[in-house]
Amino acid sequence: MRTRGSALVRYAYMLSGDRALAEDLVQDALVKVYSRLRGHPGKGRSVGVAAGSQAHDLESATGSPFTNAEGYVRRAVLTIYLDGYRKRQRWSGVKHLLSDDPSTRGADQAAAARVDVMAALAKLGARERACVVLRYFEDMTVPQIAEALGTAQGTVKRYLSDATKSLQEILRPEDFRPAEGRAAR
């Protein structure tokens, strides 16, 4: 971080276009990459740091799985950024389904939205409902869901896609529904 920190932040800034987000991305990536050291004690040689702290020089570690630490961190920055981007895109595609006037938002509306979502989930098939809950409420990845359910990743993706379409239709406000007799586009 001492020698390549500013380059990493510039890289993250080029991805995100936001200095604060870039710094957060780099910090998250460093934590992600270097936390792997917990499982590999002695892999990197300690370098001079404040008392009570420990730092590792992974570039010169013999037998270290991190032969290119900066490359690992850059890849982690990209992965973290893309994960956040996908979540924002997914949210922007469905947030209008539950949107209301923020000035009148209250506990009763939050409870009503929760009830609506629970009722919509109840209309899904068991596998679709399980995939949605594991993905969006437990924040599991598709491979993790596939393993938990004992099914293929492609099947999980299909269930998630079908469930998302169903939920969008079920939760769509009445004034956004197509008129009777008119085909939906």
CSV table of C-alpha atoms in Angstrom, one decimal:
chain,number,residue,atom,x,y,z
A,1,MET,CA,0.0,0.0,0.0
A,2,ARG,CA,2.9,2.3,0.8
A,3,THR,CA,4.4,2.0,-2.7
A,4,ARG,CA,1.4,1.3,-4.9
A,5,GLY,CA,-1.5,2.8,-3.0
A,6,SER,CA,-2.0,5.9,-5.1
A,7,ALA,CA,-1.9,3.8,-8.3
A,8,LEU,CA,-4.5,1.5,-6.9
A,9,VAL,CA,-6.7,4.4,-5.9
A,10,ARG,CA,-6.3,5.9,-9.4
A,11,TYR,CA,-7.3,2.6,-11.0
A,12,ALA,CA,-10.4,2.4,-8.8
A,13,TYR,CA,-11.2,6.0,-9.6
A,14,MET,CA,-11.1,5.2,-13.3
A,15,LEU,CA,-13.6,2.5,-12.7
A,16,SER,CA,-16.0,4.4,-10.4
A,17,GLY,CA,-15.5,8.1,-11.2
A,18,ASP,CA,-15.8,8.9,-7.5
A,19,ARG,CA,-12.7,9.5,-5.3
A,20,ALA,CA,-14.4,8.4,-2.0
A,21,LEU,CA,-15.8,5.3,-3.6
A,22,ALA,CA,-12.4,4.5,-5.2
A,23,GLU,CA,-10.7,4.7,-1.7
A,24,ASP,CA,-13.4,2.4,-0.3
A,25,LEU,CA,-12.9,0.0,-3.2
A,26,VAL,CA,-9.2,-0.2,-2.6
A,27,GLN,CA,-9.6,-0.6,1.1
A,28,ASP,CA,-12.2,-3.4,0.7
A,29,ALA,CA,-9.9,-5.1,-1.9
A,30,LEU,CA,-6.9,-5.0,0.4
A,31,VAL,CA,-8.9,-6.5,3.2
A,32,LYS,CA,-10.2,-9.2,0.9
A,33,VAL,CA,-6.8,-10.1,-0.5
A,34,TYR,CA,-4.7,-9.8,2.7
A,35,SER,CA,-7.3,-11.5,4.9
A,36,ARG,CA,-6.2,-14.7,3.1
A,37,LEU,CA,-3.0,-14.4,5.1
A,38,ARG,CA,-4.9,-15.5,8.2
A,39,GLY,CA,-5.0,-19.0,6.8
A,40,HIS,CA,-1.4,-18.9,5.7
A,41,PRO,CA,0.7,-17.8,8.6
A,42,GLY,CA,4.3,-17.1,7.7
A,43,LYS,CA,3.6,-16.7,4.0
A,44,GLY,CA,4.8,-13.1,3.9
A,45,ARG,CA,7.7,-11.6,5.7
A,46,SER,CA,6.8,-9.0,8.3
A,47,VAL,CA,8.0,-5.5,7.5
A,48,GLY,CA,8.5,-2.6,9.9
A,49,VAL,CA,5.3,-1.2,11.2
A,50,ALA,CA,4.0,0.3,14.4
A,51,ALA,CA,4.2,-1.8,17.6
A,52,GLY,CA,1.2,-4.1,17.9
A,53,SER,CA,0.6,-4.1,14.2
A,54,GLN,CA,1.7,-6.5,11.5
A,55,ALA,CA,2.2,-6.0,7.8
A,56,HIS,CA,3.3,-8.5,5.2
A,57,ASP,CA,5.5,-8.0,2.1
A,58,LEU,CA,3.9,-10.5,-0.2
A,59,GLU,CA,6.0,-9.7,-3.2
A,60,SER,CA,9.2,-11.1,-1.7
A,61,ALA,CA,7.6,-14.0,0.2
A,62,THR,CA,9.1,-17.3,-0.8
A,63,GLY,CA,6.5,-19.9,-1.5
A,64,SER,CA,3.7,-17.3,-1.3
A,65,PRO,CA,0.6,-17.8,-3.4
A,66,PHE,CA,0.7,-14.1,-4.0
A,67,THR,CA,3.4,-13.7,-6.6
A,68,ASN,CA,1.8,-10.5,-7.9
A,69,ALA,CA,0.0,-8.9,-4.9
A,70,GLU,CA,-0.9,-5.8,-6.9
A,71,GLY,CA,-2.5,-7.8,-9.6
A,72,TYR,CA,-4.6,-9.7,-7.0
A,73,VAL,CA,-5.7,-6.4,-5.4
A,74,ARG,CA,-6.5,-4.9,-8.8
A,75,ARG,CA,-8.6,-7.9,-9.7
A,76,ALA,CA,-10.4,-7.7,-6.3
A,77,VAL,CA,-11.1,-3.9,-6.9
A,78,LEU,CA,-12.7,-4.8,-10.2
A,79,THR,CA,-14.7,-7.7,-8.7
A,80,ILE,CA,-16.0,-5.6,-5.8
A,81,TYR,CA,-16.8,-2.7,-8.2
A,82,LEU,CA,-18.7,-4.9,-10.6
A,83,ASP,CA,-20.6,-6.6,-7.8
A,84,GLY,CA,-21.7,-3.2,-6.5
A,85,TYR,CA,-22.6,-2.1,-10.0
A,86,ARG,CA,-24.8,-5.2,-10.6
A,87,LYS,CA,-26.6,-4.6,-7.3
A,88,ARG,CA,-27.3,-1.0,-8.2
A,89,GLN,CA,-28.5,-2.0,-11.6
A,90,ARG,CA,-30.7,-4.7,-10.3
A,91,TRP,CA,-32.2,-2.3,-7.7
A,92,SER,CA,-32.8,0.5,-10.2
A,93,GLY,CA,-34.7,-2.0,-12.3
A,94,VAL,CA,-37.1,-2.9,-9.5
A,95,LYS,CA,-37.2,0.0,-7.0
A,96,HIS,CA,-40.0,1.7,-8.9
A,97,LEU,CA,-42.2,-1.3,-8.0
A,98,LEU,CA,-42.2,-0.3,-4.3
A,99,SER,CA,-41.6,3.5,-4.7
A,100,ASP,CA,-43.7,6.0,-2.9
A,101,ASP,CA,-43.5,9.6,-1.8
A,102,PRO,CA,-40.5,9.8,0.5
A,103,SER,CA,-42.0,12.7,2.4
A,104,THR,CA,-44.9,10.5,3.6
A,105,ARG,CA,-42.9,7.3,4.2
A,106,GLY,CA,-43.6,5.8,7.6
A,107,ALA,CA,-43.5,2.6,9.5
A,108,ASP,CA,-47.0,1.6,8.3
A,109,GLN,CA,-45.9,1.9,4.7
A,110,ALA,CA,-42.8,-0.2,5.4
A,111,ALA,CA,-44.9,-2.8,7.0
A,112,ALA,CA,-47.3,-2.8,4.1
A,113,ALA,CA,-44.5,-3.2,1.6
A,114,ARG,CA,-43.1,-6.1,3.7
A,115,VAL,CA,-46.6,-7.7,3.7
A,116,ASP,CA,-46.8,-7.2,-0.1
A,117,VAL,CA,-43.4,-8.8,-0.7
A,118,MET,CA,-44.3,-11.8,1.6
A,119,ALA,CA,-47.6,-12.3,-0.3
A,120,ALA,CA,-45.8,-12.1,-3.6
A,121,LEU,CA,-43.2,-14.6,-2.5
A,122,ALA,CA,-46.0,-17.0,-1.4
A,123,LYS,CA,-47.3,-17.0,-5.0
A,124,LEU,CA,-44.0,-18.4,-6.3
A,125,GLY,CA,-43.1,-22.0,-6.6
A,126,ALA,CA,-41.1,-23.5,-3.8
A,127,ARG,CA,-37.8,-23.6,-5.7
A,128,GLU,CA,-38.2,-20.1,-7.1
A,129,ARG,CA,-39.0,-18.8,-3.6
A,130,ALA,CA,-36.0,-20.5,-2.1
A,131,CYS,CA,-33.7,-19.1,-4.8
A,132,VAL,CA,-35.1,-15.6,-4.3
A,133,VAL,CA,-34.8,-15.7,-0.5
A,134,LEU,CA,-31.3,-17.1,-0.6
A,135,ARG,CA,-30.1,-14.6,-3.3
A,136,TYR,CA,-31.7,-11.4,-2.2
A,137,PHE,CA,-32.3,-11.9,1.5
A,138,GLU,CA,-29.4,-14.1,2.4
A,139,ASP,CA,-27.1,-12.4,-0.2
A,140,MET,CA,-25.8,-15.8,-1.4
A,141,THR,CA,-24.1,-16.2,-4.8
A,142,VAL,CA,-25.5,-18.4,-7.6
A,143,PRO,CA,-22.9,-21.1,-7.0
A,144,GLN,CA,-23.7,-21.0,-3.3
A,145,ILE,CA,-27.4,-21.4,-3.9
A,146,ALA,CA,-26.8,-24.2,-6.4
A,147,GLU,CA,-24.7,-26.0,-3.8
A,148,ALA,CA,-27.3,-25.4,-1.0
A,149,LEU,CA,-30.2,-26.6,-3.2
A,150,GLY,CA,-28.2,-29.5,-4.8
A,151,THR,CA,-29.0,-28.2,-8.3
A,152,ALA,CA,-27.1,-26.8,-11.3
A,153,GLN,CA,-26.1,-23.1,-11.5
A,154,GLY,CA,-28.1,-22.7,-14.7
A,155,THR,CA,-31.2,-24.0,-13.0
A,156,VAL,CA,-30.7,-21.5,-10.2
A,157,LYS,CA,-30.4,-18.7,-12.8
A,158,ARG,CA,-33.5,-19.8,-14.6
A,159,TYR,CA,-35.5,-19.9,-11.3
A,160,LEU,CA,-34.2,-16.4,-10.4
A,161,SER,CA,-35.1,-15.0,-13.8
A,162,ASP,CA,-38.6,-16.5,-13.8
A,163,ALA,CA,-39.2,-15.4,-10.2
A,164,THR,CA,-38.0,-11.9,-10.9
A,165,LYS,CA,-40.4,-11.6,-13.8
A,166,SER,CA,-43.3,-13.0,-11.7
A,167,LEU,CA,-42.5,-10.7,-8.8
A,168,GLN,CA,-42.3,-7.6,-11.0
A,169,GLU,CA,-45.8,-8.4,-12.4
A,170,ILE,CA,-47.2,-9.2,-9.0
A,171,LEU,CA,-45.8,-6.1,-7.3
A,172,ARG,CA,-46.5,-3.7,-10.1
A,173,PRO,CA,-48.8,-0.9,-8.9
A,174,GLU,CA,-52.2,-0.9,-10.5
A,175,ASP,CA,-51.6,2.4,-12.4
A,176,PHE,CA,-48.6,0.8,-14.1
A,177,ARG,CA,-50.5,-2.3,-15.3
A,178,PRO,CA,-51.6,-2.5,-19.0
A,179,ALA,CA,-55.3,-1.8,-19.6
A,180,GLU,CA,-57.6,-4.8,-20.2
A,181,GLY,CA,-57.6,-5.9,-23.8
A,182,ARG,CA,-54.4,-4.1,-24.5
A,183,ALA,CA,-51.3,-6.3,-24.9
A,184,ALA,CA,-48.4,-5.7,-22.5
A,185,ARG,CA,-45.2,-4.5,-24.1
